[in-house]
């Protein structure tokens, strides 16, 4: 069926950043604004395997989860008309990173450790990597280690103290600027 070609800055966008910055939530809203499909990588893996993320970590281990994540990225980058929200660790893998960066604009969302703690622990047990005695300390250490890698994304947006709509507006503006620069 012929597609109605509406003006868009991109037809494949991925979102990266630490746990709790808002990738899943913002990705869904961004996909609506761009009239694109939406897939959240964690939910995709849960659907494919029939196992929840915490259960995958608990029963199969993080390494098995990373393998599933990589396989899912390999499948999903072949799609188009898609906003893809990654998990917080997906972009750390060099092959995932290379594939995603060459597929389309990658947007990194950012937030302070305090904001991350509040958002990422709203649903207890949902994030296995934060099931420790001092999650704030864990967030600080992990964020410091991962930040240089998230910085490799094309577009960066802060989500601290900002409404979902504001974040989406800024992403849209930066996606258009990115598309125009690349077209030159
Ligand atoms: N800009 C925002 N302001 C307030 N709450 C937010 C914002 N973005 C996301 N949230 C909420 O924070 C929690 C974590 O967001 P989520 O999208 O699951 O993060 P991620 O996928 O990056 O781990 C959710 O309850 C979500 O609704
Ligand atoms: O940062 C990580 O390594 C992880 C982030 C999670 O996704 P969110 O960033 O959406 O919470 C999920 O993929 C898993 O718990 C591991
Ligand atoms: Mg998520």
Coordinates of N, CA and C and ligand atoms in Angstrom, one line a residue:
X1 N 0.9 -1.2 0.0 CA 0.0 0.0 0.0 C 0.9 1.2 0.0
X2 N 0.6 2.2 -0.9 CA 1.4 3.4 -0.9 C 1.3 4.2 0.5
X3 N 2.5 4.7 0.9 CA 2.5 5.4 2.2 C 2.2 6.8 2.0
X4 N 1.5 7.4 2.9 CA 1.3 8.9 2.9 C 2.6 9.5 3.4
X5 N 3.3 10.2 2.6 CA 4.6 10.7 3.0 C 4.4 12.0 3.7
X6 N 4.3 12.0 5.0 CA 4.3 13.3 5.7 C 5.7 13.8 6.0
X7 N 5.9 15.1 6.1 CA 7.3 15.5 6.3 C 7.7 15.1 7.7
X8 N 8.9 14.4 7.7 CA 9.4 14.0 9.0 C 11.0 14.2 8.9
X9 N 11.6 14.5 10.1 CA 13.0 14.7 10.0 C 13.8 13.3 9.9
X10 N 13.1 12.2 10.2 CA 13.7 10.9 10.1 C 12.6 9.8 10.2
X11 N 12.9 8.6 9.6 CA 11.9 7.6 9.7 C 12.4 6.4 10.6
X12 N 13.6 6.6 11.2 CA 14.0 5.6 12.2 C 14.8 6.4 13.2
X13 N 14.3 6.4 14.4 CA 14.9 7.1 15.5 C 15.1 6.2 16.7
X14 N 16.3 6.2 17.3 CA 16.4 5.4 18.5 C 16.7 6.3 19.7
X15 N 16.3 5.8 20.9 CA 16.5 6.6 22.1 C 17.4 5.8 23.1
X16 N 18.4 6.5 23.6 CA 19.3 5.8 24.5 C 19.4 6.7 25.8
X17 N 20.2 6.2 26.8 CA 20.4 6.9 28.0 C 20.2 6.0 29.2
X18 N 20.5 6.5 30.4 CA 20.5 5.6 31.6 C 19.0 5.2 32.0
X19 N 18.9 4.2 32.8 CA 17.6 3.8 33.3 C 16.9 5.0 34.0
X20 N 15.6 5.1 33.7 CA 14.8 6.1 34.4 C 14.8 7.5 33.7
X21 N 15.6 7.7 32.7 CA 15.7 9.0 32.1 C 14.4 9.3 31.3
X22 N 13.7 8.2 30.9 CA 12.4 8.4 30.2 C 12.3 7.9 28.8
X23 N 13.3 7.0 28.5 CA 13.3 6.5 27.1 C 12.0 5.9 26.6
X24 N 11.4 5.0 27.5 CA 10.2 4.3 27.1 C 9.0 5.3 27.0
X25 N 8.9 6.1 28.0 CA 7.8 7.1 28.0 C 7.9 8.1 26.8
X26 N 9.0 8.7 26.7 CA 9.2 9.7 25.7 C 9.2 9.2 24.3
X27 N 9.7 7.9 24.2 CA 9.8 7.3 22.9 C 8.3 7.1 22.3
X28 N 7.4 6.7 23.2 CA 6.1 6.5 22.8 C 5.4 7.8 22.3
X29 N 5.6 8.9 23.1 CA 5.1 10.2 22.7 C 5.7 10.7 21.5
X30 N 7.0 10.5 21.3 CA 7.7 11.0 20.1 C 7.2 10.3 18.9
X31 N 6.9 9.0 19.0 CA 6.4 8.2 17.9 C 5.0 8.8 17.4
X32 N 4.2 9.2 18.4 CA 2.9 9.8 18.0 C 3.1 11.1 17.3
X33 N 4.1 11.9 17.8 CA 4.3 13.2 17.2 C 4.8 13.0 15.8
X34 N 5.6 12.0 15.5 CA 6.2 11.8 14.2 C 5.3 10.9 13.3
X35 N 4.3 10.4 13.9 CA 3.4 9.4 13.2 C 4.2 8.2 12.7
X36 N 5.0 7.7 13.6 CA 5.8 6.5 13.4 C 5.4 5.3 14.3
X37 N 5.7 4.1 14.0 CA 5.5 3.0 14.9 C 6.4 3.2 16.1
X38 N 6.0 2.5 17.2 CA 6.8 2.5 18.4 C 7.1 1.1 18.9
X39 N 8.4 0.9 19.2 CA 8.8 -0.4 19.9 C 9.7 -0.1 21.0
X40 N 9.4 -0.6 22.2 CA 10.3 -0.5 23.4 C 11.0 -1.9 23.4
X41 N 12.4 -1.8 23.3 CA 13.2 -3.0 23.2 C 12.9 -4.0 24.3
X42 N 12.8 -3.5 25.6 CA 12.6 -4.4 26.7 C 11.2 -5.2 26.5
X43 N 10.2 -4.4 26.1 CA 8.9 -5.0 26.0 C 8.9 -6.0 24.8
X44 N 9.7 -5.7 23.7 CA 9.8 -6.6 22.6 C 10.4 -7.9 23.0
X45 N 11.5 -7.8 23.8 CA 12.1 -9.1 24.3 C 11.2 -9.9 25.2
X46 N 10.4 -9.2 26.1 CA 9.5 -9.9 26.9 C 8.4 -10.6 26.1
X47 N 8.0 -9.9 25.0 CA 7.0 -10.6 24.2 C 7.5 -11.8 23.4
X48 N 8.8 -11.6 22.9 CA 9.4 -12.7 22.2 C 9.7 -13.9 23.0
X49 N 10.1 -13.7 24.3 CA 10.5 -14.8 25.1 C 9.4 -15.3 26.1
X50 N 8.4 -14.4 26.3 CA 7.4 -14.7 27.3 C 7.9 -14.6 28.7
X51 N 9.0 -14.0 28.9 CA 9.6 -13.9 30.3 C 9.9 -12.4 30.6
X52 N 9.6 -12.0 31.8 CA 9.8 -10.6 32.2 C 11.3 -10.3 32.3
X53 N 11.6 -9.0 32.1 CA 13.1 -8.7 32.3 C 13.6 -9.1 33.6
X54 N 13.0 -8.8 34.7 CA 13.5 -9.3 36.0 C 13.7 -10.8 36.1
X55 N 12.8 -11.5 35.5 CA 12.9 -13.0 35.5 C 14.1 -13.5 34.6
X56 N 14.3 -12.8 33.5 CA 15.4 -13.1 32.6 C 16.7 -12.9 33.4
X57 N 16.8 -11.8 34.0 CA 18.0 -11.6 34.9 C 18.2 -12.6 36.0
X58 N 17.1 -12.9 36.6 CA 17.1 -13.8 37.8 C 17.4 -15.2 37.4
X59 N 16.8 -15.7 36.3 CA 16.9 -17.1 36.0 C 17.9 -17.5 34.9
X60 N 18.1 -16.5 34.0 CA 19.1 -16.8 32.9 C 20.3 -16.0 33.0
X61 N 20.3 -14.9 33.8 CA 21.5 -14.1 34.0 C 21.6 -12.9 33.0
X62 N 22.4 -11.9 33.4 CA 22.6 -10.7 32.5 C 23.2 -11.0 31.2
X63 N 24.1 -12.0 31.1 CA 24.8 -12.3 29.8 C 23.7 -12.8 28.8
X64 N 22.8 -13.6 29.3 CA 21.8 -14.1 28.4 C 20.9 -13.0 27.9
X65 N 20.6 -12.1 28.8 CA 19.8 -10.9 28.5 C 20.5 -10.1 27.4
X66 N 21.8 -9.9 27.6 CA 22.5 -9.1 26.6 C 22.5 -9.7 25.2
X67 N 22.6 -11.1 25.2 CA 22.5 -11.8 23.9 C 21.1 -11.6 23.2
X68 N 20.1 -11.7 24.1 CA 18.7 -11.5 23.5 C 18.6 -10.0 23.0
X69 N 19.1 -9.1 23.7 CA 19.1 -7.7 23.4 C 19.7 -7.5 22.0
X70 N 20.9 -8.1 21.8 CA 21.6 -7.9 20.6 C 20.9 -8.5 19.4
X71 N 20.3 -9.7 19.6 CA 19.5 -10.3 18.6 C 18.3 -9.4 18.2
X72 N 17.7 -8.9 19.2 CA 16.5 -8.0 19.0 C 16.9 -6.7 18.2
X73 N 18.1 -6.2 18.5 CA 18.5 -5.0 17.8 C 18.8 -5.3 16.3
X74 N 19.4 -6.5 16.1 CA 19.6 -7.0 14.7 C 18.4 -7.1 13.9
X75 N 17.3 -7.6 14.6 CA 16.0 -7.7 13.9 C 15.4 -6.3 13.6
X76 N 15.4 -5.5 14.7 CA 14.6 -4.3 14.6 C 15.2 -3.2 13.7
X77 N 16.5 -3.2 13.5 CA 17.1 -2.2 12.7 C 16.8 -2.4 11.2
X78 N 16.2 -3.6 10.9 CA 15.8 -3.8 9.5 C 14.4 -3.2 9.3
X79 N 13.7 -2.7 10.3 CA 12.4 -2.1 10.1 C 12.6 -0.6 9.8
X80 N 11.5 0.0 9.3 CA 11.5 1.4 9.1 C 10.2 2.0 9.6
X81 N 10.1 3.3 9.6 CA 9.0 4.1 10.2 C 8.8 3.7 11.7
X82 N 9.9 3.8 12.4 CA 10.0 3.3 13.7 C 10.7 4.2 14.7
X83 N 10.1 4.4 15.9 CA 10.9 5.0 17.0 C 11.2 3.8 17.9
X84 N 12.4 3.6 18.2 CA 12.9 2.4 19.0 C 13.5 2.9 20.4
X85 N 12.8 2.6 21.5 CA 13.4 3.0 22.8 C 14.2 1.8 23.2
X86 N 15.5 2.1 23.5 CA 16.4 1.0 23.9 C 16.4 0.8 25.4
X87 N 17.0 -0.2 25.9 CA 17.2 -0.4 27.3 C 18.4 0.4 27.7
X88 N 18.7 0.7 28.9 CA 19.8 1.6 29.3 C 21.2 1.0 29.0
X89 N 21.2 -0.4 28.8 CA 22.5 -1.0 28.5 C 22.8 -1.3 27.1
X90 N 21.7 -1.2 26.2 CA 21.8 -1.6 24.8 C 22.9 -1.0 24.0
X91 N 23.1 0.3 24.3 CA 24.0 1.2 23.5 C 25.4 0.9 23.9
X92 N 25.7 0.3 25.0 CA 27.0 0.0 25.5 C 27.8 -1.0 24.6
X93 N 27.0 -1.9 24.0 CA 27.7 -2.9 23.2 C 28.1 -2.3 21.9
X94 N 29.4 -2.4 21.6 CA 30.0 -1.7 20.4 C 29.3 -2.0 19.1
X95 N 28.8 -3.3 18.9 CA 28.2 -3.6 17.7 C 26.7 -3.0 17.6
X96 N 26.0 -3.1 18.7 CA 24.7 -2.4 18.8 C 24.9 -1.0 18.4
X97 N 25.9 -0.3 19.1 CA 26.1 1.1 18.9 C 26.4 1.5 17.5
X98 N 27.2 0.7 16.9 CA 27.6 1.0 15.5 C 26.4 0.9 14.6
X99 N 25.6 -0.2 14.8 CA 24.4 -0.5 13.9 C 23.4 0.6 14.1
X100 N 23.2 1.0 15.3 CA 22.1 2.0 15.6 C 22.6 3.4 15.1
X101 N 23.8 3.8 15.3 CA 24.3 5.1 14.9 C 24.3 5.2 13.4
X102 N 24.5 4.1 12.7 CA 24.4 4.2 11.2 C 23.0 4.1 10.7
X103 N 22.1 3.6 11.5 CA 20.7 3.4 11.0 C 19.9 4.7 11.0
X104 N 20.2 5.6 11.9 CA 19.4 6.8 12.0 C 19.8 7.6 13.2
X105 N 19.2 8.8 13.4 CA 19.6 9.6 14.5 C 19.3 8.9 15.9
X106 N 20.3 8.9 16.7 CA 20.2 8.4 18.1 C 20.1 9.5 19.1
X107 N 19.0 9.5 19.9 CA 18.8 10.6 20.8 C 19.2 10.1 22.2
X108 N 20.0 10.8 22.9 CA 20.3 10.4 24.3 C 19.6 11.3 25.3
X109 N 18.9 10.7 26.2 CA 18.2 11.5 27.2 C 19.0 11.5 28.5
X110 N 19.0 12.6 29.2 CA 19.8 12.7 30.4 C 19.0 13.2 31.6
X111 N 19.4 12.8 32.8 CA 18.8 13.2 34.1 C 19.9 13.1 35.2
X112 N 19.7 13.8 36.3 CA 20.6 13.7 37.4 C 20.4 12.4 38.1
X113 N 21.3 11.9 38.9 CA 21.2 10.7 39.6 C 19.9 10.7 40.6
X114 N 19.6 11.9 41.1 CA 18.5 12.0 42.1 C 17.2 11.8 41.3
X115 N 17.1 12.4 40.1 CA 15.9 12.2 39.3 C 15.7 10.8 38.9
X116 N 16.9 10.2 38.4 CA 16.9 8.8 38.0 C 16.4 7.9 39.1
X117 N 16.9 8.1 40.3 CA 16.5 7.3 41.4 C 15.0 7.3 41.6
X118 N 14.4 8.5 41.6 CA 13.0 8.7 41.8 C 12.2 8.0 40.7
X119 N 12.6 8.2 39.5 CA 11.8 7.6 38.4 C 12.0 6.1 38.2
X120 N 13.3 5.7 38.4 CA 13.6 4.3 38.1 C 13.2 3.3 39.2
X121 N 12.8 3.8 40.4 CA 12.4 2.9 41.5 C 10.9 3.1 41.8
X122 N 10.1 3.8 40.9 CA 8.7 3.9 41.1 C 8.0 2.5 41.2
X123 N 8.4 1.7 40.3 CA 7.9 0.3 40.3 C 8.9 -0.6 40.9
X124 N 8.8 -1.0 42.2 CA 9.8 -1.8 42.8 C 10.0 -3.1 42.1
X125 N 11.3 -3.5 41.9 CA 11.7 -4.8 41.3 C 11.8 -4.8 39.8
X126 N 11.4 -3.7 39.2 CA 11.4 -3.6 37.7 C 12.8 -3.6 37.1
X127 N 13.7 -3.0 37.9 CA 15.1 -2.8 37.3 C 16.1 -3.6 38.1
X128 N 16.5 -4.8 37.6 CA 17.3 -5.7 38.4 C 18.7 -5.1 38.8
X129 N 19.2 -4.2 38.0 CA 20.5 -3.6 38.3 C 20.5 -2.6 39.5
X130 N 19.3 -2.2 39.9 CA 19.2 -1.3 41.0 C 18.7 -2.0 42.3
X131 N 18.6 -3.3 42.2 CA 18.2 -4.1 43.4 C 19.4 -4.2 44.4
X132 N 19.9 -3.1 44.9 CA 21.0 -3.1 45.8 C 20.7 -2.3 47.0
X133 N 21.6 -2.3 48.0 CA 21.3 -1.6 49.3 C 21.2 -0.1 49.1
X134 N 22.2 0.4 48.3 CA 22.3 1.8 48.1 C 22.1 2.1 46.6
X135 N 20.9 2.2 46.1 CA 20.7 2.4 44.6 C 21.3 3.7 44.1
X136 N 21.2 4.8 45.0 CA 21.7 6.1 44.5 C 23.2 6.0 44.2
X137 N 23.9 5.3 45.1 CA 25.4 5.1 44.9 C 25.6 4.3 43.6
X138 N 24.8 3.3 43.4 CA 24.9 2.4 42.2 C 24.6 3.2 40.9
X139 N 23.6 4.1 41.0 CA 23.3 4.9 39.8 C 24.5 5.9 39.5
X140 N 25.1 6.5 40.6 CA 26.2 7.4 40.3 C 27.4 6.7 39.7
X141 N 27.7 5.5 40.2 CA 28.9 4.8 39.7 C 28.6 4.4 38.2
X142 N 27.4 3.8 38.0 CA 27.1 3.2 36.7 C 27.0 4.4 35.7
X143 N 26.4 5.5 36.1 CA 26.2 6.6 35.2 C 27.6 7.2 34.8
X144 N 28.5 7.3 35.8 CA 29.8 7.9 35.5 C 30.5 7.0 34.4
X145 N 30.4 5.7 34.6 CA 31.0 4.7 33.7 C 30.4 4.8 32.3
X146 N 29.1 4.9 32.3 CA 28.4 4.9 31.0 C 28.3 6.2 30.2
X147 N 28.4 7.3 30.9 CA 28.2 8.6 30.3 C 29.0 8.8 29.0
X148 N 30.3 8.5 29.0 CA 31.1 8.7 27.8 C 30.5 7.9 26.6
X149 N 29.9 6.8 26.8 CA 29.3 6.1 25.7 C 28.0 6.7 25.3
X150 N 27.1 7.1 26.2 CA 25.9 7.8 25.8 C 26.2 9.0 25.0
X151 N 27.4 9.7 25.3 CA 27.7 10.9 24.6 C 27.9 10.7 23.1
X152 N 28.1 9.5 22.7 CA 28.3 9.2 21.3 C 27.0 9.3 20.5
X153 N 25.9 9.5 21.2 CA 24.6 9.7 20.4 C 24.7 11.0 19.6
X154 N 23.8 11.1 18.6 CA 23.8 12.3 17.8 C 23.2 13.6 18.5
X155 N 22.2 13.3 19.3 CA 21.3 14.4 19.9 C 21.2 14.2 21.4
X156 N 21.3 15.2 22.1 CA 21.2 15.1 23.6 C 20.2 16.1 24.2
X157 N 19.4 15.5 25.1 CA 18.3 16.3 25.7 C 18.2 16.0 27.2
X158 N 18.1 17.1 27.9 CA 18.0 16.9 29.4 C 16.5 16.8 29.7
X159 N 16.2 15.9 30.7 CA 14.8 15.7 31.1 C 14.5 16.1 32.5
X160 N 15.6 16.6 33.2 CA 15.4 17.0 34.6 C 14.4 18.1 34.8
X161 N 13.4 17.8 35.6 CA 12.4 18.8 35.9 C 11.6 19.3 34.7
X162 N 11.5 18.5 33.7 CA 10.8 18.9 32.5 C 9.6 18.0 32.2
X163 N 8.6 18.5 31.7 CA 7.4 17.7 31.3 C 7.7 16.9 30.0
X164 N 7.0 15.8 29.9 CA 7.2 14.9 28.8 C 7.1 15.7 27.4
X165 N 6.0 16.6 27.4 CA 5.8 17.3 26.1 C 6.9 18.3 25.8
X166 N 7.5 18.9 26.8 CA 8.7 19.8 26.6 C 9.8 19.0 26.0
X167 N 10.1 17.8 26.6 CA 11.2 17.0 26.1 C 10.9 16.6 24.6
X168 N 9.7 16.2 24.3 CA 9.4 15.8 23.0 C 9.6 17.0 22.0
X169 N 9.2 18.2 22.4 CA 9.3 19.3 21.5 C 10.8 19.6 21.2
X170 N 11.6 19.5 22.3 CA 13.1 19.7 22.0 C 13.7 18.6 21.1
X171 N 13.3 17.4 21.3 CA 13.8 16.3 20.4 C 13.4 16.6 19.0
X172 N 12.1 17.0 18.8 CA 11.7 17.3 17.4 C 12.5 18.4 16.8
X173 N 12.7 19.5 17.5 CA 13.5 20.6 17.0 C 14.9 20.1 16.6
X174 N 15.5 19.3 17.5 CA 16.9 18.9 17.3 C 17.0 17.8 16.1
X175 N 15.9 17.1 16.0 CA 15.9 16.1 14.9 C 15.8 16.9 13.5
X176 N 15.0 17.9 13.5 CA 14.9 18.7 12.2 C 16.3 19.4 12.0
X177 N 16.9 19.9 13.0 CA 18.2 20.6 12.8 C 19.2 19.6 12.3
X178 N 19.2 18.4 12.9 CA 20.1 17.3 12.5 C 19.9 17.0 11.0
X179 N 18.6 16.8 10.7 CA 18.3 16.4 9.3 C 18.8 17.5 8.3
X180 N 18.6 18.8 8.7 CA 19.0 19.9 7.8 C 20.5 19.9 7.6
X181 N 21.2 19.7 8.7 CA 22.7 19.7 8.6 C 23.2 18.6 7.8
X182 N 22.6 17.5 7.9 CA 23.0 16.3 7.1 C 22.7 16.5 5.6
X183 N 21.7 17.2 5.3 CA 21.3 17.4 3.9 C 22.1 18.4 3.2
X184 N 23.0 19.2 3.9 CA 23.8 20.2 3.3 C 24.9 19.7 2.4
Ligands
LIG1 N1 9.9 14.1 31.9 C1 9.4 13.3 32.8 N2 8.9 13.8 33.9 C2 8.4 13.0 34.9 N3 8.3 11.7 34.8 C3 8.8 11.1 33.7 C4 9.4 11.8 32.7 N4 9.8 11.0 31.7 C5 9.5 9.7 32.2 N5 8.9 9.8 33.4 C6 8.4 8.7 34.2 O1 9.6 8.1 34.9 C7 9.4 6.7 34.9 C8 10.6 6.0 34.2 O2 10.4 6.3 32.8 P1 10.8 5.3 31.6 O3 10.3 5.9 30.4 O4 10.4 3.9 32.0 O5 12.4 5.4 31.7 P2 13.5 4.5 30.9 O6 12.8 3.7 29.8 O7 14.5 5.5 30.4 O8 14.0 3.6 32.0 C9 8.1 6.4 34.4 O9 7.1 6.3 35.4 C10 7.8 7.6 33.5 O10 6.4 7.8 33.3
LIG2 O1 20.6 -0.1 32.1 C1 20.5 -1.3 31.9 O2 21.5 -2.1 31.8 C2 19.1 -1.9 31.8 C3 18.1 -1.0 31.6 C4 16.7 -1.5 31.5 O3 15.9 -0.7 30.6 P1 15.5 0.9 31.0 O4 16.7 1.7 30.8 O5 14.4 1.2 30.1 O6 15.1 0.9 32.5 C5 16.6 -2.9 31.1 O7 17.0 -3.1 29.8 C6 17.5 -3.8 32.0 O8 17.0 -3.8 33.3 C7 18.9 -3.3 32.0
LIG3 MG1 12.6 1.7 29.4

